[in-house]
Each structure stands twice: as C-alpha cells, then as structure tokens.
Coordinates of C-alpha atoms and ligand atoms in Angstrom, one line a residue:
M240 CA 0.0 0.0 0.0
T241 CA 1.4 3.4 -1.0
D242 CA 0.3 6.9 -0.5
E243 CA 0.2 8.5 -4.0
G244 CA -0.6 12.1 -3.7
P245 CA -4.3 12.6 -3.3
F246 CA -5.0 8.9 -3.1
Q247 CA -4.0 5.8 -1.3
L248 CA -3.1 3.3 -4.0
I249 CA -3.4 -0.4 -3.4
P250 CA -2.1 -2.7 -6.2
L251 CA -3.6 -6.2 -6.2
P252 CA -2.0 -8.7 -8.6
L253 CA -4.9 -11.2 -9.1
G254 CA -5.8 -14.4 -10.9
Q255 CA -4.0 -16.7 -13.2
W256 CA -2.6 -13.9 -15.4
S257 CA -1.4 -11.8 -12.4
T258 CA -3.4 -8.9 -13.7
N259 CA -3.1 -5.8 -11.5
C260 CA -6.3 -4.5 -10.1
Y261 CA -5.8 -1.1 -8.4
V262 CA -7.9 0.3 -5.6
L263 CA -7.8 4.1 -5.0
I264 CA -9.0 5.4 -1.7
S265 CA -9.6 9.0 -0.6
G266 CA -11.2 9.5 2.8
E267 CA -14.5 7.5 2.8
E268 CA -14.6 7.0 -1.0
S269 CA -12.9 4.5 -3.3
I270 CA -12.5 3.6 -7.0
I271 CA -11.7 0.1 -8.3
V272 CA -9.7 -0.1 -11.5
D273 CA -9.8 -3.4 -13.4
P274 CA -11.5 -6.0 -11.2
A275 CA -9.4 -8.7 -12.6
A276 CA -10.2 -11.7 -10.5
E277 CA -10.6 -12.9 -6.9
P278 CA -13.5 -10.6 -6.0
Q279 CA -13.2 -11.2 -2.2
R280 CA -9.7 -9.7 -2.2
I281 CA -10.9 -6.6 -4.0
L282 CA -13.9 -6.2 -1.7
A283 CA -11.6 -6.6 1.4
A284 CA -9.5 -3.7 0.1
V285 CA -12.4 -1.4 -0.2
E286 CA -14.2 -2.4 3.0
G287 CA -15.5 0.5 5.0
T288 CA -15.5 2.9 1.9
M289 CA -18.2 3.9 -0.5
V290 CA -17.2 2.5 -3.9
K291 CA -17.8 5.5 -6.2
A292 CA -17.1 3.7 -9.5
I293 CA -15.5 0.7 -11.1
L294 CA -13.3 1.7 -14.0
L295 CA -11.7 -0.4 -16.8
T296 CA -8.5 0.4 -18.6
H297 CA -9.8 -1.8 -21.4
G298 CA -12.2 -4.7 -21.9
H299 CA -9.9 -7.7 -22.2
P300 CA -11.1 -10.8 -20.3
D301 CA -8.1 -11.0 -18.0
H302 CA -9.1 -7.6 -16.5
V303 CA -12.8 -8.3 -15.8
Q304 CA -13.0 -11.8 -14.3
A305 CA -14.4 -10.3 -11.0
L306 CA -16.4 -7.6 -12.6
D307 CA -19.9 -9.2 -12.1
A308 CA -19.2 -10.1 -8.5
V309 CA -17.8 -6.7 -7.6
R310 CA -20.5 -4.9 -9.4
Q311 CA -23.1 -6.9 -7.6
A312 CA -21.5 -6.5 -4.1
T313 CA -20.9 -2.7 -4.5
A314 CA -23.7 -1.5 -6.8
A315 CA -21.1 0.9 -8.1
P316 CA -21.5 2.2 -11.7
L317 CA -19.1 0.9 -14.3
G318 CA -17.2 3.3 -16.6
L319 CA -15.2 2.4 -19.7
H320 CA -14.3 3.9 -23.1
P321 CA -17.1 3.4 -25.6
A322 CA -14.8 1.8 -28.2
D323 CA -14.4 -1.4 -26.2
P324 CA -17.9 -2.7 -25.2
A325 CA -18.9 -3.7 -28.7
E326 CA -15.8 -5.9 -29.0
F327 CA -15.9 -7.4 -25.6
G328 CA -19.6 -7.6 -24.7
I329 CA -19.4 -5.4 -21.6
G330 CA -22.1 -2.9 -20.9
G331 CA -21.0 0.1 -18.9
D332 CA -23.1 2.6 -17.0
F333 CA -21.2 5.6 -18.2
D334 CA -18.6 6.4 -20.9
L335 CA -15.0 7.5 -20.3
H336 CA -13.7 10.0 -22.8
D337 CA -10.3 11.6 -23.3
G338 CA -9.9 14.5 -20.9
D339 CA -12.7 13.5 -18.6
V340 CA -12.0 14.4 -14.9
L341 CA -13.4 12.2 -12.2
T342 CA -13.4 13.3 -8.6
L343 CA -12.6 11.0 -5.6
G344 CA -12.6 12.6 -2.2
D345 CA -10.3 15.6 -2.4
G346 CA -8.5 14.4 -5.5
E347 CA -9.1 14.1 -9.2
L348 CA -8.2 11.6 -11.9
T349 CA -8.0 12.4 -15.6
V350 CA -8.9 10.0 -18.3
V351 CA -6.4 9.7 -21.2
H352 CA -7.5 7.8 -24.3
T353 CA -4.6 5.7 -25.5
P354 CA -5.9 3.4 -28.3
G355 CA -3.7 0.6 -29.7
H356 CA -3.7 -2.4 -27.4
T357 CA -7.5 -2.1 -27.8
P358 CA -9.5 0.7 -29.5
G359 CA -10.9 1.8 -26.1
S360 CA -7.7 1.6 -24.0
V361 CA -7.4 4.4 -21.5
C362 CA -5.0 5.5 -18.8
F363 CA -5.8 7.3 -15.5
R364 CA -3.6 10.2 -14.4
F365 CA -3.7 11.4 -10.8
G366 CA -1.0 13.3 -8.8
R367 CA 2.4 12.2 -10.0
C368 CA 1.0 8.8 -11.0
A369 CA -0.8 7.0 -13.8
I370 CA -2.5 3.7 -14.1
V371 CA -1.8 2.6 -17.7
G372 CA -3.4 -0.8 -18.1
D373 CA -1.8 -2.8 -21.0
T374 CA -0.7 0.3 -22.9
L375 CA 2.8 0.5 -21.5
F376 CA 5.2 -1.9 -19.8
S377 CA 8.8 -1.2 -18.7
G378 CA 10.1 -3.5 -21.5
G379 CA 7.8 -2.4 -24.3
P380 CA 4.4 -1.3 -25.6
G381 CA 1.3 -3.4 -24.8
H382 CA 0.5 -6.3 -27.1
S383 CA -0.7 -5.3 -30.6
D384 CA -2.7 -7.6 -32.8
T385 CA -1.7 -6.0 -36.1
P386 CA 1.0 -3.7 -37.5
E387 CA -1.7 -1.0 -37.6
A388 CA -2.5 -1.5 -33.9
L389 CA 1.3 -1.2 -33.2
A390 CA 1.5 2.1 -35.1
Q391 CA -1.6 3.3 -33.1
I392 CA -0.2 2.3 -29.7
L393 CA 3.2 3.9 -30.5
A394 CA 1.3 7.1 -31.5
S395 CA -0.6 7.0 -28.3
L396 CA 2.6 6.6 -26.3
R397 CA 4.4 9.4 -28.2
D398 CA 1.6 11.9 -28.2
K399 CA 0.2 11.3 -24.7
V400 CA 2.1 9.1 -22.3
F401 CA 5.6 10.2 -23.1
A402 CA 4.4 13.8 -23.1
W403 CA 4.1 13.4 -19.3
P404 CA 7.0 14.5 -17.1
D405 CA 9.8 12.1 -16.3
D406 CA 8.9 11.8 -12.6
I407 CA 5.4 10.3 -13.3
V408 CA 5.2 6.8 -11.9
F409 CA 3.2 4.4 -14.1
Y410 CA 1.4 1.4 -12.9
P411 CA 0.8 -1.3 -15.6
G412 CA -1.8 -4.0 -16.0
H413 CA 0.8 -6.7 -15.3
G414 CA 4.1 -6.6 -13.4
E415 CA 5.9 -3.8 -11.8
G416 CA 5.7 -0.2 -12.8
S417 CA 8.4 2.3 -13.3
T418 CA 8.8 6.0 -14.1
I419 CA 8.3 7.6 -17.5
G420 CA 11.9 9.0 -17.3
A421 CA 13.3 5.5 -16.8
V422 CA 11.7 4.1 -19.9
R423 CA 12.0 7.2 -22.1
P424 CA 15.6 6.5 -23.5
A425 CA 14.5 2.9 -24.6
F426 CA 11.3 4.3 -26.1
E427 CA 13.1 7.0 -28.0
A428 CA 15.7 4.7 -29.3
F429 CA 13.0 2.3 -30.5
M430 CA 11.1 5.1 -32.3
A431 CA 14.3 6.3 -34.0
R432 CA 15.1 2.9 -35.5
P433 CA 13.5 1.5 -38.6
R434 CA 11.0 -1.2 -37.8
P435 CA 10.6 -4.4 -39.8
P436 CA 7.4 -4.3 -41.9
G437 CA 4.7 -6.3 -40.3
L438 CA 6.0 -6.0 -36.8
C439 CA 3.4 -6.5 -34.1
G440 CA 2.6 -8.7 -31.1
D441 CA 4.6 -8.6 -27.9
V442 CA 7.1 -6.0 -29.1
E443 CA 10.1 -5.1 -26.9
W444 CA 12.1 -1.8 -26.9
V445 CA 15.4 -3.6 -27.4
Ligands
ZN81 ZN1 -5.2 -6.4 -22.4
ZN82 ZN1 -3.9 -7.6 -19.5

C-alpha cells in the first residue's frame, strides 16, 4: 500500500494472469480499476469505503473476471471507453472519454484515451502517477494484434504518455511499474530505429 498524492493506491495482482487491479482510496470513498479476479480480495481492500465507481483500462477478459461479482456487491457504476464494449460484450453505466475528470474525495483523476492495445484503452492520471493498463510496460508497448495497432499504440505513447513529465510513476496492468523517465531512453531509441514491416505482437524496446 502506498500513499500516492491525493489517493491511497493499493495494487492487487490477481488471478491466473497476475493482472493488476488497483484500488484508489480517498477518505471514505474508493474507486476500483480493473476488477481482474478474486473478488473477495478486492472487496476486502475497499471495505469501509463507499465505492464510487468501477473503471476499466480496457475490456480484455483478464481484466474483468471479478467484474460481475464486484458490481453486484458494491452496486457501483461501471465506466469504460465506448470503443471497447462492442468488441468485448461489456455494458458500462457511463462512458469514459479523453480528458474526462473524475473526482474522488479531495482528489481528481483524468482519463487519457490511448488506443492501440484495444480501441478503447485508457490511462488514468492522478497526482504524479498514472494507471496505464496494458498500454505501457517497462520493457515495451502493450500487445498489438496487427501492425496498424502497433502504429496506433506507438502514436498514443508518443503523443500522450511520453508527453508526461519524467517523474510520473506508471502502474501497468501486469508486473511492476516504473517512471516515464526510466523508460524514455529505450522508447526514443526504438522510435528512432526503422522497424521491420509487419512487426506487431509482444514487441520489446530492445
Ligand atoms: Zn489487455
Ligand atoms: Zn492484460
């Protein structure tokens, strides 16, 4: 558990794919990002708070295994970007759009649309932190299904994520996070090199 600016941030690696669910708490309120699996562990983390919303970074199955159970137990509204529901069969209660600001207690988080891993992938910026889902990992961009999707995720990273200051700490959908500044040299070197045509999938910076 760490204290991240306006929020207390609780990372919970859950389920068979070790997908990171993140619980944000401010005062009496909380937000659950990506209820990946093991609903009882998520519910224990938010116990005693009013769950204001459940948010998805994107609609992939490994990020929503506990969604139904957590929704039922908390009655909290579900927010996700409108580009993902059609593809993944998830009906949200409200849409997340680029630039939306959500309040939680005394703090705010901003929605940043970063398509590429999926059409509706988003990141959540708050304080000096960001939850980035499967858009960015220390070792490379998130998985891309096609060369076009890779081009799209790289554009999202160039125009939005790497426009953030170097001291921003990012929290990915799997594994440990890092800072933007720590990954920037590898990202920039990758962007400066010619890429083999057809490149996509689990791409690494080096
Ligand atoms: Zn994913
Ligand atoms: Zn994932």
